[in-house]
Coordinates of C-alpha atoms in Angstrom, one line a residue:
M1 CA 110.6 154.2 133.4
K2 CA 109.9 150.7 131.6
V3 CA 111.5 147.9 132.2
N4 CA 113.2 147.4 128.8
R5 CA 114.5 151.0 128.4
I6 CA 116.3 149.9 132.0
L7 CA 117.5 146.3 130.7
M8 CA 119.0 148.1 127.9
L9 CA 120.9 150.5 129.9
V10 CA 122.0 147.6 132.1
M11 CA 123.3 145.5 129.1
S12 CA 125.0 148.3 127.8
L13 CA 127.6 147.4 130.3
L14 CA 128.2 144.4 127.8
L15 CA 129.4 146.7 124.8
L16 CA 132.9 147.4 127.0
V17 CA 134.3 144.4 126.1
P18 CA 134.8 146.1 122.5
S19 CA 135.1 149.4 123.5
F20 CA 137.5 148.6 126.2
A21 CA 139.7 145.9 125.8
M22 CA 142.9 146.0 127.8
A23 CA 144.8 143.8 126.3
A24 CA 144.5 143.4 123.0
D25 CA 141.7 143.4 120.7
H26 CA 140.3 139.9 122.4
D27 CA 138.7 138.2 119.3
D28 CA 136.2 136.2 121.2
E29 CA 134.1 135.2 118.7
G30 CA 133.8 131.2 118.9
Y31 CA 135.5 131.0 121.4
E32 CA 137.3 127.4 121.8
G33 CA 140.3 127.8 124.2
D34 CA 140.1 126.0 128.1
E35 CA 138.6 128.4 130.5
E36 CA 140.2 127.1 132.9
A37 CA 143.3 127.9 132.2
D38 CA 142.7 131.3 130.1
V39 CA 142.3 134.6 132.0
A40 CA 141.6 136.3 128.6
T41 CA 137.8 134.8 128.0
P42 CA 135.0 137.3 126.8
A43 CA 133.4 136.8 130.3
G44 CA 137.0 137.3 132.3
D45 CA 137.1 140.7 129.0
L46 CA 134.2 141.8 130.6
R47 CA 135.3 141.8 134.3
A48 CA 138.0 143.3 133.7
D49 CA 136.2 146.2 131.4
L50 CA 134.5 146.4 134.6
D51 CA 137.0 146.5 137.1
Y52 CA 138.7 149.8 135.2
L53 CA 136.0 151.6 134.4
L54 CA 133.8 151.3 138.1
S55 CA 137.6 151.3 140.3
E56 CA 138.7 155.0 137.9
H57 CA 135.0 156.3 138.9
A58 CA 135.3 155.9 142.6
Y59 CA 139.3 157.4 142.2
L60 CA 137.7 160.2 140.3
A61 CA 135.3 161.1 142.4
V62 CA 137.7 161.1 145.3
V63 CA 140.6 163.3 143.4
A64 CA 137.8 165.6 142.0
M65 CA 135.9 166.2 145.5
Q66 CA 139.5 167.0 147.4
K67 CA 140.7 169.8 144.8
G68 CA 137.0 170.7 144.9
V69 CA 137.0 171.4 149.2
D70 CA 140.4 172.5 148.4
E71 CA 139.5 175.1 145.3
S72 CA 142.5 173.9 143.5
E73 CA 144.1 175.3 140.4
D74 CA 143.1 171.9 138.7
F75 CA 139.9 171.1 139.8
E76 CA 137.5 171.6 137.0
E77 CA 140.6 169.6 135.1
A78 CA 139.6 166.7 137.5
V79 CA 136.3 166.9 136.7
E80 CA 136.5 167.2 133.2
A81 CA 138.4 163.4 133.6
L82 CA 135.6 162.7 135.4
D83 CA 132.9 162.9 133.3
G84 CA 135.5 161.5 130.5
N85 CA 135.1 158.1 132.2
T86 CA 130.9 158.9 132.5
E87 CA 131.5 159.8 128.6
D88 CA 132.9 156.5 127.7
L89 CA 129.8 154.2 129.1
T90 CA 127.2 157.0 127.8
E91 CA 129.3 156.1 124.4
A92 CA 129.3 152.5 124.7
I93 CA 125.4 152.9 124.8
T94 CA 124.4 155.3 122.6
D95 CA 126.5 153.7 120.0
V96 CA 124.3 150.1 119.8
Y97 CA 121.3 151.1 121.6
G98 CA 120.4 155.3 120.9
E99 CA 120.8 158.4 122.3
E100 CA 117.4 158.0 124.1
A101 CA 119.0 155.3 125.9
G102 CA 122.2 156.6 126.0
Q103 CA 120.6 160.1 127.4
T104 CA 118.5 158.5 130.1
F105 CA 122.1 156.5 131.6
N106 CA 124.0 159.6 130.8
D107 CA 121.5 161.4 133.0
M108 CA 120.8 159.4 135.8
W109 CA 124.7 158.9 136.1
N110 CA 125.2 162.9 136.6
D111 CA 122.5 163.3 139.0
H112 CA 123.9 160.8 141.4
I113 CA 127.9 162.6 141.1
D114 CA 126.3 165.7 141.2
F115 CA 124.5 164.5 145.0
F116 CA 128.2 164.0 145.9
V117 CA 129.8 167.2 144.4
D118 CA 126.3 169.5 146.6
Y119 CA 127.9 167.4 149.8
V120 CA 131.2 169.1 148.9
T121 CA 130.2 172.4 147.5
A122 CA 128.2 172.3 151.0
T123 CA 130.7 171.4 153.5
A124 CA 132.6 174.3 151.9
E125 CA 130.5 176.4 152.3
D126 CA 129.6 174.7 156.2
D127 CA 126.1 174.2 154.9
E128 CA 125.0 171.8 157.3
E129 CA 121.1 170.9 156.1
S130 CA 122.5 171.1 152.5
R131 CA 124.9 168.2 153.6
Q132 CA 121.9 166.4 154.5
E133 CA 120.1 167.3 151.7
A134 CA 122.3 165.0 149.4
L135 CA 123.1 162.5 151.9
D136 CA 118.9 162.3 151.4
N137 CA 119.3 162.8 147.7
L138 CA 122.0 159.8 147.6
E139 CA 119.9 157.5 149.8
Q140 CA 117.0 158.1 147.5
Y141 CA 119.0 157.2 144.8
R142 CA 120.3 154.0 145.9
D143 CA 116.6 153.1 146.7
D144 CA 115.2 153.6 143.1
F145 CA 118.9 152.6 141.3
S146 CA 118.4 148.8 143.2
E147 CA 115.5 148.9 142.4
F148 CA 115.4 149.2 138.8
L149 CA 118.8 147.2 138.3
S150 CA 116.6 144.5 140.5
E151 CA 114.2 144.4 137.8
A152 CA 116.1 144.6 134.9
T153 CA 117.8 141.9 135.7
E154 CA 114.3 139.8 136.5
G155 CA 116.0 139.2 140.1
D156 CA 119.7 138.3 139.3
L157 CA 120.6 141.0 141.2
P158 CA 118.5 140.9 144.3
A159 CA 117.3 145.3 145.5
G160 CA 118.7 144.6 148.9
D161 CA 122.2 143.3 147.7
L162 CA 122.4 146.0 145.7
A163 CA 121.4 148.9 148.1
D164 CA 123.5 147.5 150.3
G165 CA 126.9 147.4 147.8
L166 CA 125.5 151.0 146.6
Q167 CA 125.3 152.1 150.0
A168 CA 129.0 151.2 150.7
H169 CA 130.1 152.7 147.8
V170 CA 128.4 156.2 149.3
D171 CA 129.8 155.7 153.2
D172 CA 133.2 155.0 151.3
L173 CA 133.1 158.1 149.6
I174 CA 132.2 160.1 152.2
G175 CA 133.9 159.2 154.8
A176 CA 137.2 159.4 152.6
F177 CA 135.9 163.4 152.1
D178 CA 134.6 164.0 155.3
N179 CA 138.1 162.7 156.9
Y180 CA 140.5 164.8 154.3
V181 CA 138.7 168.0 155.2
E182 CA 138.9 167.0 158.9
E183 CA 142.3 166.7 158.4
D184 CA 142.6 162.2 159.8
F185 CA 144.5 161.6 156.7
E186 CA 145.5 158.4 157.9
A187 CA 141.8 157.5 157.8
A188 CA 140.5 159.4 154.5
Y189 CA 143.3 157.6 152.7
Q190 CA 142.0 154.1 153.8
D191 CA 138.7 154.6 153.1
I192 CA 140.0 155.8 149.9
R193 CA 141.8 152.5 149.1
D194 CA 138.5 150.5 150.5
A195 CA 136.1 152.6 148.2
Y196 CA 138.9 151.3 145.1
A197 CA 138.9 148.2 146.2
H198 CA 134.9 147.9 146.8
M199 CA 134.1 148.1 142.7
F200 CA 136.6 145.5 142.0
H201 CA 133.4 143.0 144.3
L202 CA 131.3 145.0 142.4
S203 CA 132.4 144.9 138.9
E204 CA 132.3 141.2 139.3
D205 CA 129.4 140.9 140.8
L206 CA 127.3 142.6 138.1
A207 CA 129.7 141.1 135.1
G208 CA 129.1 137.7 136.6
T209 CA 124.9 138.5 136.7
I210 CA 125.8 139.7 133.0
T211 CA 127.2 136.6 132.0
E212 CA 124.6 134.2 133.4
Q213 CA 121.4 136.0 132.3
F214 CA 122.8 135.6 128.2
P215 CA 125.8 133.0 128.7
E216 CA 125.4 132.7 124.7
D217 CA 126.7 136.6 124.1
F218 CA 130.0 134.9 126.6
D219 CA 130.3 131.4 125.2
N220 CA 129.0 130.0 128.4
T221 CA 132.4 131.2 129.8
T222 CA 132.4 132.3 133.6
V223 CA 133.6 135.3 135.4
N224 CA 135.1 134.0 138.3
T225 CA 137.0 130.8 137.0
P226 CA 140.9 131.0 139.2
A227 CA 142.5 132.3 136.4
V228 CA 140.3 135.4 135.3
D229 CA 140.4 135.7 139.4
L230 CA 143.9 136.3 139.7
R231 CA 143.7 138.3 136.1
S232 CA 141.9 140.3 138.3
E233 CA 143.5 140.5 141.5
L234 CA 146.0 141.6 139.1
N235 CA 144.3 144.6 137.4
H236 CA 143.2 145.8 141.2
A237 CA 146.9 146.3 142.8
F238 CA 148.8 147.1 139.7
S239 CA 145.8 149.5 138.9
E240 CA 145.8 151.2 142.6
H241 CA 149.6 151.3 142.2
A242 CA 149.8 154.2 139.2
A243 CA 146.7 155.4 140.8
L244 CA 148.0 156.2 144.0
A245 CA 151.3 157.1 142.5
I246 CA 149.8 160.1 140.9
L247 CA 148.4 161.2 143.3
T248 CA 151.6 161.1 145.7
M249 CA 153.7 162.7 143.0
Q250 CA 151.4 165.8 142.8
K251 CA 151.0 165.9 146.9
G252 CA 154.5 166.0 147.4
I253 CA 155.0 168.6 144.9
D254 CA 153.0 170.9 145.4
G255 CA 153.8 170.4 149.7
E256 CA 150.7 169.2 150.7
E257 CA 149.2 168.3 154.1
D258 CA 148.5 164.7 153.8
F259 CA 151.8 163.9 151.4
D260 CA 152.9 161.3 154.2
E261 CA 149.3 159.9 154.8
A262 CA 149.2 159.4 150.4
A263 CA 152.2 157.8 150.8
W264 CA 151.3 155.7 153.5
A265 CA 148.8 154.4 151.5
L266 CA 151.2 153.8 148.2
D267 CA 153.1 152.0 151.2
E268 CA 150.2 150.3 152.2
N269 CA 149.8 148.8 148.6
T270 CA 153.7 148.0 148.2
A271 CA 153.5 146.3 151.2
D272 CA 150.7 143.9 149.7
L273 CA 152.2 143.2 146.9
T274 CA 155.9 142.9 148.5
A275 CA 154.1 139.9 150.8
A276 CA 152.6 138.1 147.9
V277 CA 155.9 137.9 146.5
E278 CA 157.3 136.6 149.3
D279 CA 154.4 134.3 150.3
V280 CA 155.0 132.9 146.8
Y281 CA 158.6 132.1 146.4
G282 CA 160.1 132.8 149.4
E283 CA 162.6 135.4 151.6
E284 CA 165.2 135.0 149.4
A285 CA 163.6 136.3 146.1
G286 CA 162.1 139.2 148.2
A287 CA 165.3 140.1 149.3
E288 CA 167.1 140.3 145.9
F289 CA 163.3 141.5 144.3
Q290 CA 164.2 144.7 147.0
E291 CA 168.4 145.0 146.6
M292 CA 167.2 144.8 142.0
W293 CA 164.6 148.1 142.1
D294 CA 166.6 149.9 144.1
E295 CA 168.8 151.5 141.3
H296 CA 165.6 151.5 139.5
I297 CA 164.0 153.9 142.2
D298 CA 166.7 156.6 142.3
F299 CA 166.3 157.2 138.6
F300 CA 162.7 158.1 139.8
V301 CA 163.5 159.7 142.8
D302 CA 166.0 161.7 141.0
Y303 CA 163.7 163.3 138.4
V304 CA 161.0 164.2 140.8
N305 CA 164.2 166.4 143.3
A306 CA 165.4 167.9 140.3
T307 CA 162.0 169.1 139.2
A308 CA 161.6 170.5 142.5
E309 CA 165.1 172.1 142.3
D310 CA 164.3 174.1 139.0
D311 CA 167.3 171.5 137.8
Q312 CA 167.1 170.5 134.0
Q313 CA 170.4 168.8 134.0
G314 CA 169.6 166.8 136.9
Q315 CA 166.0 165.4 135.0
E316 CA 167.9 165.0 131.7
E317 CA 170.1 162.3 133.8
A318 CA 167.6 160.2 135.3
L319 CA 166.3 159.9 132.1
N320 CA 169.0 159.0 130.4
S321 CA 169.7 157.2 132.9
L322 CA 165.1 155.3 132.8
E323 CA 165.8 154.8 129.1
N324 CA 169.2 152.8 129.8
Y325 CA 167.7 150.6 132.1
R326 CA 164.4 149.9 130.4
D327 CA 166.9 148.8 127.0
D328 CA 169.3 147.0 130.0
F329 CA 165.8 145.4 131.7
S330 CA 164.2 144.7 128.3
A331 CA 167.0 142.7 127.0
F332 CA 167.3 140.6 130.5
L333 CA 163.7 139.2 130.7
S334 CA 163.9 138.5 126.8
E335 CA 167.1 136.3 127.1
A336 CA 165.5 134.9 130.8
T337 CA 162.0 134.0 129.0
E338 CA 163.7 132.4 125.7
G339 CA 162.1 134.8 123.6
N340 CA 158.4 133.9 125.0
M341 CA 158.4 138.3 125.5
P342 CA 160.1 139.9 123.4
Q343 CA 162.4 142.7 124.0
E344 CA 160.9 145.0 121.4
E345 CA 157.3 144.8 123.6
L346 CA 159.1 145.0 127.1
A347 CA 161.2 147.9 126.0
D348 CA 157.9 149.8 124.3
G349 CA 155.5 148.6 127.7
L350 CA 157.5 149.6 130.3
Q351 CA 159.0 152.8 128.3
A352 CA 155.1 154.2 127.8
H353 CA 154.5 153.3 131.6
V354 CA 157.3 155.7 132.1
D355 CA 156.7 158.0 129.6
Q356 CA 152.8 157.9 131.7
L357 CA 153.7 158.7 134.9
I358 CA 156.1 161.7 133.9
T359 CA 154.3 163.4 131.4
A360 CA 151.1 163.6 134.1
F361 CA 153.5 164.7 136.0
D362 CA 155.7 167.8 134.3
S363 CA 152.8 168.3 132.7
Y364 CA 150.5 169.0 135.9
V365 CA 153.5 171.0 137.9
E366 CA 153.9 173.2 134.9
G367 CA 149.9 174.0 134.9
D368 CA 148.7 172.3 131.9
F369 CA 146.2 170.4 133.7
D370 CA 144.4 168.6 130.6
T371 CA 147.4 167.0 129.3
A372 CA 148.0 165.7 132.9
Y373 CA 145.2 164.2 133.2
D374 CA 145.1 162.5 130.1
N375 CA 148.2 160.7 131.1
V376 CA 146.2 160.2 134.5
R377 CA 143.7 158.0 132.8
E378 CA 146.0 156.5 130.2
G379 CA 148.8 155.4 133.0
I380 CA 146.1 153.9 135.3
H381 CA 145.1 152.3 132.2
H382 CA 148.1 151.3 131.1
M383 CA 148.4 148.8 133.9
Y384 CA 145.5 146.5 132.8
M385 CA 148.2 145.8 130.3
P386 CA 151.3 143.6 132.8
A387 CA 148.4 142.5 135.0
E388 CA 146.7 140.5 132.2
G389 CA 150.0 139.7 131.0
L390 CA 151.8 138.7 134.1
A391 CA 148.4 136.8 135.1
A392 CA 148.8 134.6 132.1
A393 CA 152.3 133.5 133.2
V394 CA 151.4 132.7 135.9
V395 CA 148.3 130.2 134.7
T396 CA 150.7 128.9 131.8
Q397 CA 154.1 128.6 135.1
F398 CA 151.6 126.6 137.2
P399 CA 147.8 124.8 135.6
E400 CA 147.5 122.7 137.4
D401 CA 146.4 125.2 140.5
F402 CA 144.2 127.2 137.9
D403 CA 141.9 123.3 137.5
G404 CA 139.1 124.3 140.2
E405 CA 136.1 126.7 140.4
A406 CA 137.8 129.3 142.8
M407 CA 141.0 131.0 142.6
P408 CA 143.7 128.3 145.4
D409 CA 143.7 129.6 148.6
E410 CA 148.3 129.6 147.9
M411 CA 149.9 130.2 145.2
P412 CA 152.1 127.5 144.3
E413 CA 155.4 127.4 145.7
T414 CA 158.4 127.6 143.4
G415 CA 161.1 126.5 145.9
M416 CA 163.5 129.9 144.9
G417 CA 165.9 129.0 147.7
G418 CA 169.0 127.7 145.1
A419 CA 167.2 127.9 141.7
T420 CA 168.0 126.1 139.6
S421 CA 167.5 126.4 135.3
G422 CA 164.6 124.5 135.6
D423 CA 163.7 127.7 138.4
S424 CA 164.1 129.9 135.3
G425 CA 160.4 130.7 134.6
A426 CA 159.2 132.1 138.0
T427 CA 162.4 134.1 138.5
M428 CA 160.7 135.7 135.8
I429 CA 158.0 136.5 136.7
W430 CA 159.2 137.7 140.6
I431 CA 161.5 140.1 138.7
T432 CA 158.0 141.2 136.2
L433 CA 156.6 142.0 139.2
G434 CA 159.8 144.1 140.4
A435 CA 160.1 146.0 137.1
F436 CA 155.9 147.5 137.3
F437 CA 156.0 148.4 141.1
T438 CA 160.1 149.6 141.7
L439 CA 158.0 153.5 141.0
A440 CA 155.6 152.7 143.8
A441 CA 158.6 152.4 146.2
G442 CA 160.7 155.1 144.6
F443 CA 157.0 157.3 146.1
I444 CA 158.6 156.0 149.8
L445 CA 162.6 157.4 149.4
F446 CA 160.7 160.1 147.6
R447 CA 158.8 160.5 150.8
N448 CA 161.3 160.7 153.2
R449 CA 163.9 162.4 151.0
L450 CA 161.4 165.0 150.6
G451 CA 160.6 165.4 154.9
H452 CA 164.1 165.8 155.3
R453 CA 164.3 168.1 152.5
Q454 CA 161.1 170.7 154.0

C-alpha cells in the first residue's frame, strides 16, 4: 500500500469536522477567537467529532457482540447501527478522496470488525481453535495498522504507542465480552466503561497528531486547551449517560440477568457526575440537586412501568408530566440566565432528549428495531450539544480558570452556601447538570422498583 494512500486515509478524519458538527455549524474559516477561552476552536471541533465516532464504535461493538452471542431478535439491527458508524467515516473519505480511498478504508475497518464477529461466533460454537485464530488476526491487524499509521504521520504517532493503544481497545472489548459470556457481569460492565473511556484518549491523541501535522488547516489551534479538555470530559459523561441509559432500559424491559449490573454501570456514571457537582458547588448544592430531580425522575419511571404493565393511560400521564416539566423548567432556566439561554431553544433541546430516548425504548418494545437503533444513535449524538453548551457556560463564568495549558486540577470554588445574586450563574450551571442527568437517576429507581415487582 502506498504511503500517500495511507496518508489520505488518516487525513480523511479531518472531514469529520464539517460532516459531523456536534452543536452547530461552527464557521472555523479565519478563526479569530480567544483559543484559551473557546470550547469550539477548529481543533476542539475535530476532537469532539472524533470523541463521538470512536466512542460510538466501541459502544455499538459491545452491544452487537452481546446481541450476537444471545441470538437476540435485534442482532441484525445492532450490527446495522455499527455499520452505520463505519459508513459515516467511509462517506467522508469518499466525498473528498474518491472511491478508491474510501473503499480501502472501508475494507480495512470492516476486516477489524469481522475479526470480533469471528470471535463471537467461535465462542457461541465453543470452538477454541477459531477463537484463538480470531485473536491472532486481531493481533496482526494491530501490528499492521499501527505501522502504516506511524509511517503516514511521519512518526508523530509512534508504532509502539499505537500498538499499545490498539491492544488496549481489543482487550477491553474482548474482556467485556468474555466476562459477559461467563456471567461475571460486574466485570463485564466495568470493561464496557473502560472501553468507552479509552476511546476518548485515542481521539485526543489522533486529533492532536493531525492538528500538529497540518496546523494551517486548524488555524494553529490545539486540541488540549483547558476549555477543550472540559468539553471533551463533558462529551464523555453526557454521552455515556445516554448510552448506558438506553442499554439499561432494554435490559430492564427484557428482564435480563445482567440488568442489575447495567444499572450499576449507570449508577457509577451518575455517581461520577454527582461527585463533580458537589466538588464544584458544595454539599448544599448537591443536596438541592438531588431533591430537584426527584419529581422529574418519577415521570420517566412511571413511563417505563406503565409500558411494562401495558397501561396506555399511565404512559400518557407520564408523557404529559414530562411535557409540563419541560415547559416549566425551560422557563425557569431562561429567567435564571436573564435570557442568555432562550426558553424556546431550551424547551426544544429538552424535548429532543426525551423524544429520542422514549422513541428508542418504544420502538424496541414494539420490535421496530430499525427505528430503535436510529434513535439510539441520535440520542447519544444529541448529548454532545449540551456538553458543548455547558462547557461554554462554565468557561464564560470562570475565565480565569481556563487561561493555562492544561485543564485545572480543581474546578473553581463558587461558595454556593448562602448564595447571593452574584451566584446566579453558578446556580444555573448545577441546575443544568441536573436537567440532563435526571434520567440516569431515574433508572436507579426503576431498577429498584423492577426488582421489587419481579
